[in-house]
Coordinates of C-alpha atoms in Angstrom, one line a residue:
Chain A
M1 CA 2.1 17.6 -11.5
K2 CA 3.9 18.6 -8.4
P3 CA 2.1 21.0 -6.2
S4 CA 4.1 24.1 -5.3
N5 CA 5.7 24.0 -1.9
K6 CA 5.4 27.7 -1.2
N7 CA 2.9 27.3 1.6
I8 CA 5.1 24.7 3.2
N9 CA 7.9 27.1 3.5
I10 CA 5.6 29.7 5.1
K11 CA 4.6 27.0 7.6
K12 CA 8.2 26.5 8.6
L13 CA 8.5 30.1 9.5
I14 CA 5.8 30.0 12.2
P15 CA 7.4 28.5 15.3
K16 CA 5.2 26.0 17.2
S17 CA 5.6 28.0 20.4
L18 CA 4.1 31.0 18.7
I19 CA 1.1 29.0 17.6
Y20 CA 0.6 27.7 21.1
A21 CA 0.9 31.3 22.5
I22 CA -1.7 32.6 20.0
F23 CA -4.1 29.7 20.7
I24 CA -3.9 30.2 24.5
A25 CA -4.3 34.0 24.2
L26 CA -7.4 33.5 22.0
F27 CA -8.7 31.0 24.5
L28 CA -8.3 33.4 27.5
T29 CA -9.9 36.3 25.4
G30 CA -12.8 34.0 24.6
L31 CA -13.3 33.1 28.2
L32 CA -13.3 36.6 29.4
L33 CA -15.6 37.9 26.6
S34 CA -18.0 35.0 27.0
V35 CA -18.4 35.6 30.7
W36 CA -18.5 39.4 30.3
V37 CA -21.1 39.8 27.6
G38 CA -24.7 39.1 28.6
S39 CA -28.1 40.5 29.3
V40 CA -26.9 42.2 32.5
D41 CA -24.1 44.7 32.0
I42 CA -21.2 44.0 34.3
P43 CA -18.1 46.1 34.0
I44 CA -15.3 44.2 32.4
F45 CA -12.9 44.8 35.3
D46 CA -15.3 43.4 37.8
T47 CA -15.7 40.4 35.5
L48 CA -12.0 39.9 35.3
K49 CA -11.7 40.2 39.1
I50 CA -14.4 37.7 39.7
L51 CA -12.6 35.3 37.3
L52 CA -9.2 35.8 38.8
N53 CA -10.7 35.3 42.2
K54 CA -11.2 31.7 41.2
L55 CA -7.5 31.2 41.2
P56 CA -6.1 30.1 44.5
G57 CA -4.6 32.7 46.8
I58 CA -6.3 35.7 45.2
N59 CA -9.0 37.7 46.8
F60 CA -10.3 40.6 44.7
T61 CA -14.0 40.6 45.2
H62 CA -14.5 42.9 48.2
N63 CA -16.2 45.9 46.5
I64 CA -18.1 44.0 43.8
P65 CA -22.0 43.7 44.1
K66 CA -23.1 40.3 45.2
S67 CA -25.5 40.0 42.2
Y68 CA -22.6 40.3 39.8
I69 CA -20.8 37.5 41.5
D70 CA -24.0 35.4 41.4
I71 CA -24.6 36.0 37.7
I72 CA -21.0 35.2 36.7
E73 CA -20.3 32.3 39.0
G74 CA -23.7 30.8 39.1
V75 CA -25.0 31.3 35.5
R76 CA -22.4 32.4 33.0
L77 CA -19.3 30.6 34.1
P78 CA -20.7 27.0 34.2
R79 CA -22.3 27.5 30.7
V80 CA -19.1 28.9 29.3
I81 CA -16.9 26.1 30.8
L82 CA -19.3 23.5 29.5
A83 CA -19.1 25.0 26.0
A84 CA -15.3 25.0 26.2
L85 CA -15.2 21.4 27.4
V86 CA -17.6 20.2 24.7
G87 CA -15.7 22.2 22.0
A88 CA -12.4 20.6 23.2
A89 CA -13.9 17.1 23.3
L90 CA -15.5 17.3 19.8
S91 CA -12.5 18.8 18.3
I92 CA -9.9 16.4 19.6
A93 CA -12.3 13.5 18.8
G94 CA -12.5 14.8 15.2
A95 CA -8.8 15.0 14.9
A96 CA -8.4 11.4 16.2
M97 CA -11.1 10.1 13.8
Q98 CA -9.4 11.8 10.8
G99 CA -6.1 10.3 11.7
L100 CA -7.5 6.9 12.5
L101 CA -9.5 6.6 9.2
R102 CA -7.1 8.7 7.1
N103 CA -10.0 10.8 6.2
P104 CA -9.9 14.6 6.5
L105 CA -13.7 14.8 6.4
A106 CA -14.3 12.5 9.3
D107 CA -16.1 14.1 12.2
S108 CA -18.6 12.9 14.8
S109 CA -21.4 14.6 12.8
T110 CA -20.3 13.5 9.3
L111 CA -19.9 9.9 10.5
G112 CA -23.2 9.8 12.3
V113 CA -21.7 9.1 15.7
S114 CA -23.2 12.3 17.2
S115 CA -26.7 11.4 16.0
C116 CA -26.4 7.9 17.4
A117 CA -25.2 9.3 20.7
A118 CA -28.3 11.6 20.7
L119 CA -30.5 8.7 20.0
G120 CA -29.0 6.9 23.0
S121 CA -29.7 9.8 25.3
V122 CA -33.2 10.3 24.0
L123 CA -33.9 6.6 24.5
A124 CA -32.6 6.8 28.1
I125 CA -34.8 9.8 28.8
A126 CA -37.9 8.2 27.2
L127 CA -37.4 4.9 29.0
K128 CA -36.6 6.8 32.3
L129 CA -33.4 4.9 32.6
K130 CA -32.1 5.6 36.1
T131 CA -28.7 4.9 37.5
P132 CA -28.2 4.4 41.3
I133 CA -25.8 7.2 42.3
L134 CA -26.2 10.0 39.8
P135 CA -29.7 9.9 38.3
Q136 CA -28.7 11.8 35.1
M137 CA -25.8 9.5 34.5
G138 CA -28.0 7.0 32.7
V139 CA -28.5 9.5 29.9
F140 CA -24.7 10.0 29.5
L141 CA -23.8 6.3 29.7
S142 CA -26.5 5.5 27.1
G143 CA -25.1 8.3 24.9
I144 CA -21.6 6.9 25.2
A145 CA -22.7 3.4 24.5
F146 CA -24.6 4.4 21.4
A147 CA -21.7 6.4 20.1
L148 CA -19.4 3.4 20.4
L149 CA -21.9 1.1 18.9
S150 CA -22.4 3.4 15.9
F151 CA -18.7 3.9 15.4
V152 CA -18.1 0.2 15.3
A153 CA -21.1 -0.2 12.9
I154 CA -19.9 2.5 10.6
I155 CA -16.4 1.0 10.3
A156 CA -17.7 -2.6 9.9
L157 CA -20.2 -1.5 7.3
S158 CA -17.6 0.6 5.4
Y159 CA -15.2 -2.3 5.4
R160 CA -17.8 -4.6 4.0
I161 CA -18.7 -2.2 1.1
D162 CA -15.1 -1.1 0.4
P163 CA -12.1 -2.6 2.2
S164 CA -9.9 0.3 1.3
L165 CA -12.1 2.5 3.5
S166 CA -12.2 5.4 1.0
T167 CA -13.3 8.8 2.1
N168 CA -16.5 8.7 0.1
T169 CA -17.6 5.3 1.4
I170 CA -17.2 6.3 5.0
I171 CA -19.0 9.6 4.6
L172 CA -21.9 7.9 2.7
T173 CA -22.2 5.3 5.4
G174 CA -22.2 8.1 8.0
V175 CA -25.0 9.9 6.1
I176 CA -27.2 6.8 6.1
I177 CA -26.6 6.1 9.8
S178 CA -27.2 9.8 10.6
M179 CA -30.5 9.8 8.8
F180 CA -31.6 6.6 10.5
A181 CA -30.7 7.9 14.0
G182 CA -32.3 11.3 13.2
S183 CA -35.6 9.8 12.2
M184 CA -35.6 7.5 15.3
I185 CA -35.0 10.6 17.5
S186 CA -37.8 12.5 16.0
F187 CA -40.1 9.5 16.4
I188 CA -39.2 8.9 20.0
V189 CA -39.5 12.6 21.0
F190 CA -42.8 12.8 19.1
V191 CA -44.5 9.8 20.7
S192 CA -42.9 10.1 24.2
K193 CA -45.1 11.3 26.9
E194 CA -42.0 12.3 28.9
Q195 CA -41.3 16.0 29.1
M196 CA -38.5 16.1 26.7
R197 CA -36.8 19.2 25.5
N198 CA -37.7 19.8 21.9
I199 CA -36.2 18.0 18.9
L200 CA -34.2 21.1 18.0
F201 CA -32.1 20.6 21.1
W202 CA -30.9 17.2 19.9
T203 CA -30.4 18.1 16.3
M204 CA -28.9 21.5 16.7
G205 CA -27.5 21.7 20.2
S206 CA -27.6 24.3 22.9
F207 CA -25.8 25.3 26.1
A208 CA -28.8 27.3 27.4
G209 CA -29.4 27.0 31.1
R210 CA -26.6 24.6 31.8
G211 CA -25.3 24.7 35.4
W212 CA -22.4 23.3 37.4
E213 CA -24.0 19.9 37.6
Y214 CA -23.4 19.4 33.9
V215 CA -19.8 20.5 34.2
A216 CA -19.3 18.1 37.1
I217 CA -20.4 15.1 35.0
T218 CA -18.8 16.0 31.7
A219 CA -15.4 17.3 33.0
P220 CA -14.0 14.1 34.3
I221 CA -15.0 12.0 31.3
I222 CA -13.8 14.6 28.8
I223 CA -10.4 15.0 30.7
I224 CA -9.9 11.2 30.7
G225 CA -10.9 10.8 27.0
S226 CA -8.7 13.7 25.9
L227 CA -5.7 12.5 27.9
G228 CA -6.2 9.0 26.5
I229 CA -6.2 10.3 22.9
L230 CA -3.2 12.6 23.5
G231 CA -1.2 9.6 24.6
Y232 CA -1.7 8.0 21.1
W233 CA -0.1 10.8 19.0
R234 CA 2.7 8.6 17.6
E235 CA 0.3 5.7 16.7
L236 CA -2.0 8.2 14.9
N237 CA 1.0 9.4 12.9
A238 CA 1.8 5.8 12.0
F239 CA -1.8 5.2 10.9
A240 CA -1.3 8.0 8.3
L241 CA 0.8 5.6 6.3
G242 CA -1.8 2.9 6.2
E243 CA -2.8 0.2 8.7
E244 CA -0.5 -2.4 7.2
K245 CA 2.5 -0.1 7.4
A246 CA 1.6 1.0 10.9
R247 CA 1.6 -2.7 12.0
Y248 CA 5.1 -3.2 10.4
L249 CA 6.3 -0.1 12.3
G250 CA 5.3 -2.0 15.5
V251 CA 1.8 -0.6 16.3
S252 CA -0.7 -3.1 17.6
V253 CA -3.2 -1.9 15.1
K254 CA -6.3 -3.6 16.4
R255 CA -5.8 -2.8 20.1
V256 CA -4.9 0.8 19.4
K257 CA -7.9 1.3 17.0
I258 CA -10.3 -0.1 19.6
T259 CA -8.9 2.0 22.4
I260 CA -9.0 5.2 20.4
M261 CA -12.6 4.4 19.3
V262 CA -13.6 4.0 23.0
F263 CA -12.0 7.3 23.9
V264 CA -13.6 9.1 21.0
S265 CA -17.0 7.6 21.9
M266 CA -16.6 8.8 25.5
L267 CA -15.9 12.3 24.3
V268 CA -18.7 12.4 21.7
G269 CA -21.3 10.6 23.8
V270 CA -20.8 12.8 26.8
S271 CA -20.8 16.0 24.7
V272 CA -24.0 15.2 22.9
S273 CA -25.7 14.1 26.1
A274 CA -24.9 17.4 27.7
S275 CA -25.6 19.8 24.8
G276 CA -27.1 18.0 21.8
T277 CA -25.4 17.4 18.5
I278 CA -23.2 20.3 17.5
A279 CA -22.0 19.6 14.0
F280 CA -18.8 20.1 12.2
V281 CA -16.6 21.4 15.1
G282 CA -14.4 18.4 14.9
L283 CA -14.0 19.0 11.2
V284 CA -13.3 22.8 11.2
I285 CA -10.9 23.1 14.1
P286 CA -8.5 20.2 13.2
H287 CA -8.5 21.4 9.6
I288 CA -7.5 25.0 10.5
T289 CA -5.0 23.7 13.1
R290 CA -3.4 21.4 10.5
M291 CA -2.9 24.3 8.1
L292 CA -1.0 26.1 10.8
S293 CA 0.9 23.4 12.6
G294 CA 1.2 20.6 10.1
P295 CA -0.4 17.1 10.4
N296 CA 1.9 15.8 13.2
H297 CA -0.5 14.7 15.9
R298 CA 2.1 15.7 18.6
H299 CA 0.9 19.3 18.0
L300 CA -2.3 18.7 16.1
L301 CA -4.1 17.1 19.1
P302 CA -3.3 19.6 21.9
L303 CA -3.8 22.6 19.6
S304 CA -7.1 21.2 18.4
L305 CA -8.1 20.8 22.0
I306 CA -7.4 24.5 22.8
G307 CA -8.8 25.6 19.5
G308 CA -12.0 23.7 19.9
A309 CA -12.6 25.1 23.3
T310 CA -12.0 28.6 22.0
F311 CA -14.2 28.2 18.9
M312 CA -17.1 26.8 20.9
M313 CA -17.0 29.7 23.4
F314 CA -17.1 32.2 20.6
T315 CA -19.8 30.5 18.7
D316 CA -21.9 30.2 21.9
L317 CA -21.4 33.9 22.4
A318 CA -22.5 34.5 18.9
S319 CA -25.6 32.3 19.2
R320 CA -26.6 34.3 22.3
R321 CA -26.1 37.7 20.8
I322 CA -27.1 37.5 17.1
L323 CA -30.9 37.4 17.7
R324 CA -31.0 38.7 21.3
P325 CA -32.9 38.4 23.4
A326 CA -33.8 35.2 21.6
E327 CA -31.1 32.5 21.4
L328 CA -30.0 30.7 18.3
P329 CA -29.3 26.9 18.6
I330 CA -25.5 26.8 18.5
G331 CA -25.5 24.1 15.9
V332 CA -26.9 26.7 13.4
V333 CA -23.7 28.7 13.7
T334 CA -21.3 25.8 13.7
S335 CA -23.1 24.1 10.7
L336 CA -23.0 27.2 8.7
I337 CA -19.3 27.6 9.1
G338 CA -18.7 23.9 9.0
S339 CA -20.5 23.2 5.8
I340 CA -18.6 25.8 3.9
I341 CA -15.3 24.4 5.1
F342 CA -16.5 20.8 4.3
I343 CA -17.1 21.8 0.7
Y344 CA -13.7 23.5 0.6
I345 CA -11.8 20.4 1.9
F346 CA -13.8 18.1 -0.4
H347 CA -13.1 20.3 -3.4
S348 CA -9.4 20.6 -2.7
Q349 CA -9.1 16.9 -2.1
R350 CA -10.8 16.2 -5.5
N351 CA -8.3 18.5 -7.2
K352 CA -5.4 16.6 -5.5
T353 CA -6.5 13.2 -6.6
S354 CA -7.6 14.1 -10.2
Chain B
M1 CA 17.7 -16.9 10.1
L2 CA 14.2 -17.1 8.6
K3 CA 12.6 -20.4 7.9
V4 CA 9.3 -20.6 6.0
E5 CA 7.5 -23.9 6.2
N6 CA 4.5 -24.9 4.1
I7 CA 2.8 -21.5 3.8
S8 CA -0.5 -21.5 1.9
V9 CA -2.9 -18.7 1.5
K10 CA -6.4 -18.8 0.3
I11 CA -8.4 -15.6 -0.2
A12 CA -12.1 -15.7 -1.1
G13 CA -11.8 -19.3 -2.4
N14 CA -8.7 -18.5 -4.6
Q15 CA -5.5 -20.3 -3.8
I16 CA -3.0 -17.5 -3.8
L17 CA 0.0 -19.4 -2.4
S18 CA 0.4 -23.2 -2.0
D19 CA 2.9 -24.9 0.2
I20 CA 5.8 -22.4 0.1
S21 CA 8.9 -23.4 2.0
F22 CA 12.4 -21.9 2.0
E23 CA 15.1 -20.8 4.3
I24 CA 17.6 -18.0 4.4
E25 CA 20.8 -17.7 6.4
E26 CA 22.6 -14.8 8.0
G27 CA 24.2 -12.6 5.2
D28 CA 21.8 -13.8 2.5
I29 CA 20.1 -11.5 0.1
L30 CA 17.1 -13.5 -1.2
M31 CA 15.6 -12.3 -4.5
V32 CA 12.0 -13.2 -4.9
I33 CA 11.0 -13.1 -8.5
G34 CA 8.1 -14.2 -10.6
P35 CA 5.5 -12.8 -13.0
N36 CA 2.7 -10.4 -11.9
G37 CA 0.2 -12.1 -9.7
A38 CA 2.6 -14.9 -8.7
G39 CA 1.9 -14.2 -5.0
K40 CA 5.1 -12.3 -4.1
T41 CA 3.4 -9.5 -2.0
T42 CA 1.1 -12.0 -0.4
L43 CA 4.1 -14.1 0.6
I44 CA 5.4 -11.1 2.5
K45 CA 2.1 -10.6 4.3
A46 CA 2.0 -14.3 5.2
I47 CA 5.5 -14.2 6.7
M48 CA 4.5 -11.1 8.7
N49 CA 1.2 -12.6 9.7
T50 CA -1.0 -9.9 8.2
V51 CA -2.9 -12.2 6.0
K52 CA -4.7 -15.5 7.0
H53 CA -2.5 -18.4 6.2
T54 CA -1.6 -22.0 7.1
G55 CA 2.0 -23.1 7.7
K56 CA 4.5 -20.9 9.6
A57 CA 7.4 -18.6 9.4
E58 CA 10.2 -18.9 12.0
L59 CA 12.6 -16.1 12.8
K60 CA 15.7 -17.3 14.6
G61 CA 13.7 -20.3 15.8
K62 CA 10.7 -18.3 17.0
E63 CA 7.4 -18.4 15.3
V64 CA 6.7 -14.9 13.8
S65 CA 3.0 -15.1 14.6
K66 CA 3.8 -15.4 18.3
I67 CA 6.0 -12.3 18.4
S68 CA 4.2 -9.0 19.4
P69 CA 4.1 -6.3 16.7
L70 CA 6.4 -4.1 18.7
A71 CA 9.1 -6.8 19.2
L72 CA 8.7 -7.9 15.6
A73 CA 9.3 -4.4 14.3
R74 CA 12.6 -4.3 16.1
Q75 CA 13.7 -7.4 14.2
I76 CA 12.0 -7.2 10.8
G77 CA 11.5 -4.0 8.7
V78 CA 9.2 -4.1 5.8
L79 CA 9.1 -1.8 2.8
T80 CA 5.6 -2.1 1.4
Q81 CA 4.7 -1.3 -2.2
K82 CA 1.8 0.9 -1.3
N83 CA 2.0 3.6 1.3
A84 CA -0.9 6.0 2.0
Q85 CA 0.0 9.6 1.8
L86 CA -2.7 12.1 2.5
F87 CA -1.5 14.6 5.0
P88 CA 1.5 16.8 4.4
Y89 CA 4.0 15.2 6.8
T90 CA 7.6 16.2 6.4
V91 CA 10.2 13.8 5.2
E92 CA 11.9 13.8 8.6
E93 CA 8.6 13.0 10.4
V94 CA 8.0 10.0 8.2
V95 CA 11.6 8.7 8.7
S96 CA 11.2 9.3 12.4
L97 CA 8.2 6.9 12.4
G98 CA 10.8 4.1 11.8
R99 CA 11.9 4.6 15.4
Y100 CA 8.4 3.9 16.8
A101 CA 9.4 0.4 18.0
H102 CA 12.5 1.7 19.8
Q103 CA 11.0 4.7 21.6
T104 CA 10.3 3.9 25.2
G105 CA 9.5 7.2 27.0
I106 CA 5.9 8.0 27.9
L107 CA 6.1 11.2 25.9
G108 CA 7.7 9.3 23.0
S109 CA 10.4 11.9 22.4
L110 CA 13.4 10.9 20.3
S111 CA 16.5 9.8 22.1
P112 CA 20.0 10.8 20.8
L113 CA 20.3 7.3 19.4
D114 CA 17.0 7.7 17.6
K115 CA 18.1 11.0 16.1
E116 CA 21.4 9.5 15.0
K117 CA 19.7 6.6 13.3
I118 CA 17.3 8.9 11.5
E119 CA 20.0 11.1 10.2
E120 CA 22.1 8.1 9.2
S121 CA 19.2 6.6 7.2
M122 CA 18.4 9.9 5.5
N123 CA 22.1 10.1 4.4
L124 CA 22.1 6.5 3.3
T125 CA 19.2 7.1 0.9
D126 CA 20.3 10.6 0.0
I127 CA 17.3 12.5 1.2
A128 CA 18.8 14.6 4.0
H129 CA 18.4 17.7 1.8
L130 CA 14.7 17.1 1.6
K131 CA 14.1 16.7 5.3
D132 CA 11.7 19.6 5.8
R133 CA 9.8 19.1 2.6
S134 CA 6.2 17.8 2.6
I135 CA 5.9 14.3 1.3
L136 CA 3.1 15.4 -0.9
T137 CA 5.5 17.5 -2.9
L138 CA 8.0 14.7 -3.7
S139 CA 8.5 12.7 -6.9
G140 CA 7.8 9.0 -6.9
G141 CA 11.5 8.2 -6.6
E142 CA 12.1 10.6 -3.8
L143 CA 9.1 9.2 -1.9
Q144 CA 10.4 5.6 -2.4
R145 CA 13.7 6.7 -0.8
V146 CA 11.9 8.3 2.1
F147 CA 10.1 5.1 2.9
L148 CA 13.3 3.1 2.5
A149 CA 15.0 5.5 5.0
A150 CA 12.2 4.8 7.5
V151 CA 12.8 1.1 7.2
F152 CA 16.6 1.6 7.7
A153 CA 15.8 3.8 10.7
Q154 CA 13.9 0.9 12.2
D155 CA 17.3 -0.8 12.5
P156 CA 16.0 -4.4 12.0
D157 CA 17.9 -7.6 11.5
L158 CA 15.9 -8.7 8.6
L159 CA 14.8 -6.4 5.8
I160 CA 11.8 -7.4 3.6
L161 CA 11.6 -5.1 0.6
D162 CA 8.7 -5.2 -1.8
E163 CA 10.1 -3.8 -5.0
P164 CA 12.6 -1.4 -3.4
T165 CA 13.8 0.1 -6.6
N166 CA 10.3 0.9 -7.8
H167 CA 10.2 4.4 -9.3
L168 CA 13.9 4.8 -8.9
D169 CA 16.1 5.9 -11.8
L170 CA 19.2 3.8 -12.6
Q171 CA 21.6 5.8 -10.5
Y172 CA 19.5 5.2 -7.3
Q173 CA 18.7 1.5 -8.2
I174 CA 22.5 0.9 -8.1
S175 CA 23.2 3.0 -5.1
I176 CA 20.3 1.4 -3.1
F177 CA 21.4 -2.1 -3.8
D178 CA 25.0 -1.2 -3.1
T179 CA 23.8 0.1 0.2
I180 CA 21.8 -3.0 1.0
R181 CA 24.8 -5.2 0.1
Q182 CA 26.9 -3.2 2.6
W183 CA 24.1 -3.3 5.2
V184 CA 23.7 -7.0 5.2
K185 CA 27.4 -7.6 5.8
R186 CA 27.0 -6.8 9.5
E187 CA 26.5 -9.7 11.8
N188 CA 23.1 -11.3 12.1
R189 CA 21.4 -9.6 9.1
G190 CA 19.5 -10.8 6.1
V191 CA 17.4 -9.4 3.2
I192 CA 14.5 -10.6 1.3
A193 CA 13.7 -8.4 -1.8
V194 CA 10.9 -8.8 -4.3
V195 CA 12.4 -7.5 -7.6
H196 CA 11.4 -7.5 -11.3
D197 CA 14.8 -6.7 -12.7
L198 CA 16.5 -10.1 -13.3
N199 CA 19.8 -8.4 -13.8
C200 CA 19.6 -6.9 -10.4
A201 CA 18.6 -10.3 -9.0
F202 CA 21.7 -11.8 -10.6
N203 CA 24.0 -9.1 -9.6
Y204 CA 23.0 -8.6 -5.9
G205 CA 21.3 -11.7 -4.9
T206 CA 22.8 -14.6 -3.0
K207 CA 19.7 -16.8 -3.3
A208 CA 16.7 -16.7 -5.5
L209 CA 13.1 -17.9 -5.1
I210 CA 11.0 -18.0 -8.2
L211 CA 7.3 -18.0 -7.7
N212 CA 4.8 -18.8 -10.3
E213 CA 1.0 -19.1 -9.9
G214 CA 1.5 -19.3 -6.1
K215 CA 4.0 -22.2 -6.2
V216 CA 7.7 -22.4 -5.8
E217 CA 9.1 -22.9 -9.2
A218 CA 12.7 -22.9 -8.0
F219 CA 14.7 -22.0 -5.0
G220 CA 18.4 -22.1 -4.3
Q221 CA 21.7 -20.2 -5.1
V222 CA 21.1 -17.5 -7.6
R223 CA 23.4 -19.1 -10.2
D224 CA 21.6 -22.4 -10.0
V225 CA 18.1 -21.0 -10.0
L226 CA 18.1 -18.3 -12.6
N227 CA 18.7 -20.5 -15.7
R228 CA 17.5 -20.1 -19.1
E229 CA 15.0 -23.0 -19.1
T230 CA 13.3 -22.1 -15.8
L231 CA 12.9 -18.4 -16.8
K232 CA 11.5 -19.4 -20.2
R233 CA 9.0 -21.6 -18.5
V234 CA 7.9 -19.0 -16.0
Y235 CA 7.8 -15.9 -18.1
K236 CA 6.9 -17.6 -21.4
V237 CA 9.6 -15.6 -23.0
D238 CA 13.2 -16.5 -23.8
V239 CA 14.6 -14.1 -21.3
A240 CA 18.2 -14.9 -22.0
Q241 CA 17.7 -14.4 -25.7
W242 CA 16.0 -11.0 -25.0
M243 CA 18.9 -9.9 -22.8
Q244 CA 21.4 -10.8 -25.5
T245 CA 19.4 -8.7 -28.0
L246 CA 19.4 -5.8 -25.6
L247 CA 23.1 -6.1 -25.0
N248 CA 23.8 -5.9 -28.7
Y249 CA 22.4 -2.3 -28.8
W250 CA 25.3 -1.3 -26.6
N251 CA 28.1 -3.1 -28.4

């Protein structure tokens, strides 16, 4: 039976530039709201002025109390920027994994890449792994290395079990790897004498108390990884027709696959090391974006980037406010939304194939 | 143009192809025929170096396995039997993928030449009116023409088509092969097509290669190869007799 093409015609009606405009507007709104709302009340115009002051050539801050500036610039802004960076990273990484594996359910959390990155970071902390220049860098590098390792392992294992790399096989392999990594994390955190933040941080994620030093480490890696993936939009489109076909179109399949995997691992590894495993962002955002802009990676990738950043700022805001003054781990919010959308995609896919 | 020498393929201990050799010249349309499981699709993969094999394929004197995928895609276009379709790409987006090997800009935007080739290919396979449709909403025949258009857009010298008229109704089977016959007339071009329809092989082929159980049963000019005895041996059916019977219905 042929599905109706009604929704496709609607999609044609939304111009791409309008989608970009809406995404950017939402992003800016999210940024302002996230910095504005907090335990100390700061007037929204003062917030806006302090933010605009960050732009070159603007000086608005003369009659604003110093404490406001300190709270916004020193406490709220780095946390919000980190959330945006991590959201962008997880989201574009998810879109890339879905394209690469032709699997709409692929995400760093469903594949187990996030859990393995967390395991890497936990191990580095427990073993007091120190790197020469930046002491915390060891945690990040170990997270990235474990992410890459797990990604390779998942693909190799799935190929072994089922060379067609069907959705179910990959997801099942991811579940197994996730469970393994999860139990290892719990074990290490439990026996380690090192002062380690609690297990909840690694399994549910949080941006609480993150300062500029985290932004300084994550920003360059996330920018490089994202630009790297953005450069492969045509190859990711070709992969949608299958690896053999992509090769006949002229894509160096193996090289491209490995490169994308390295970029994805950088993004996931650094995000998890900075804020723990925040599940399902890479599933939810590309899915919603695809419904609006279509599957072409030319637009899917940049829109997922902006959408992911926006989504993460809003969920971080929600996690701060829902049970205030207590803070919910952000992963509670993303997993709640994500699991519902996961079931929805899984269900609609089943209908399509049967 | 393409010279295949002693290609053998073994997968998991099974000999899929043994010692295949043949050669096609400029202007040839080689029809590859044979029963199911004869190794036709594997032969394409071996030529294109996407399956482990011994022996070699040479394109204009250069070994195919030594040509980079990008350079190869500008010279050989392959229509595969199976194409994954999962996401709702539009027809035009899929046909544009055919230009991948020709796009040189960093941003990979389409040049006027790319756009021209894409439009030309869509007209050639009669899918221009579908260009904004999602490929998930197409019928099997429409989809087949979309993938064919992508291969034409690739603008190669050699076309390798695995069952190009699969899913196509008679009208399009004829028009596609008429198109291919026109296409190959230009300088420096050749076609290899895996087909099941022997009439089609007779009508449009210049050469034929019959595969049976992974071996070359016969190779040569179509008229020499497709004879009653050989076909009877390969298909275990008196094909000529069967065709006669069918023809009687129409008389």
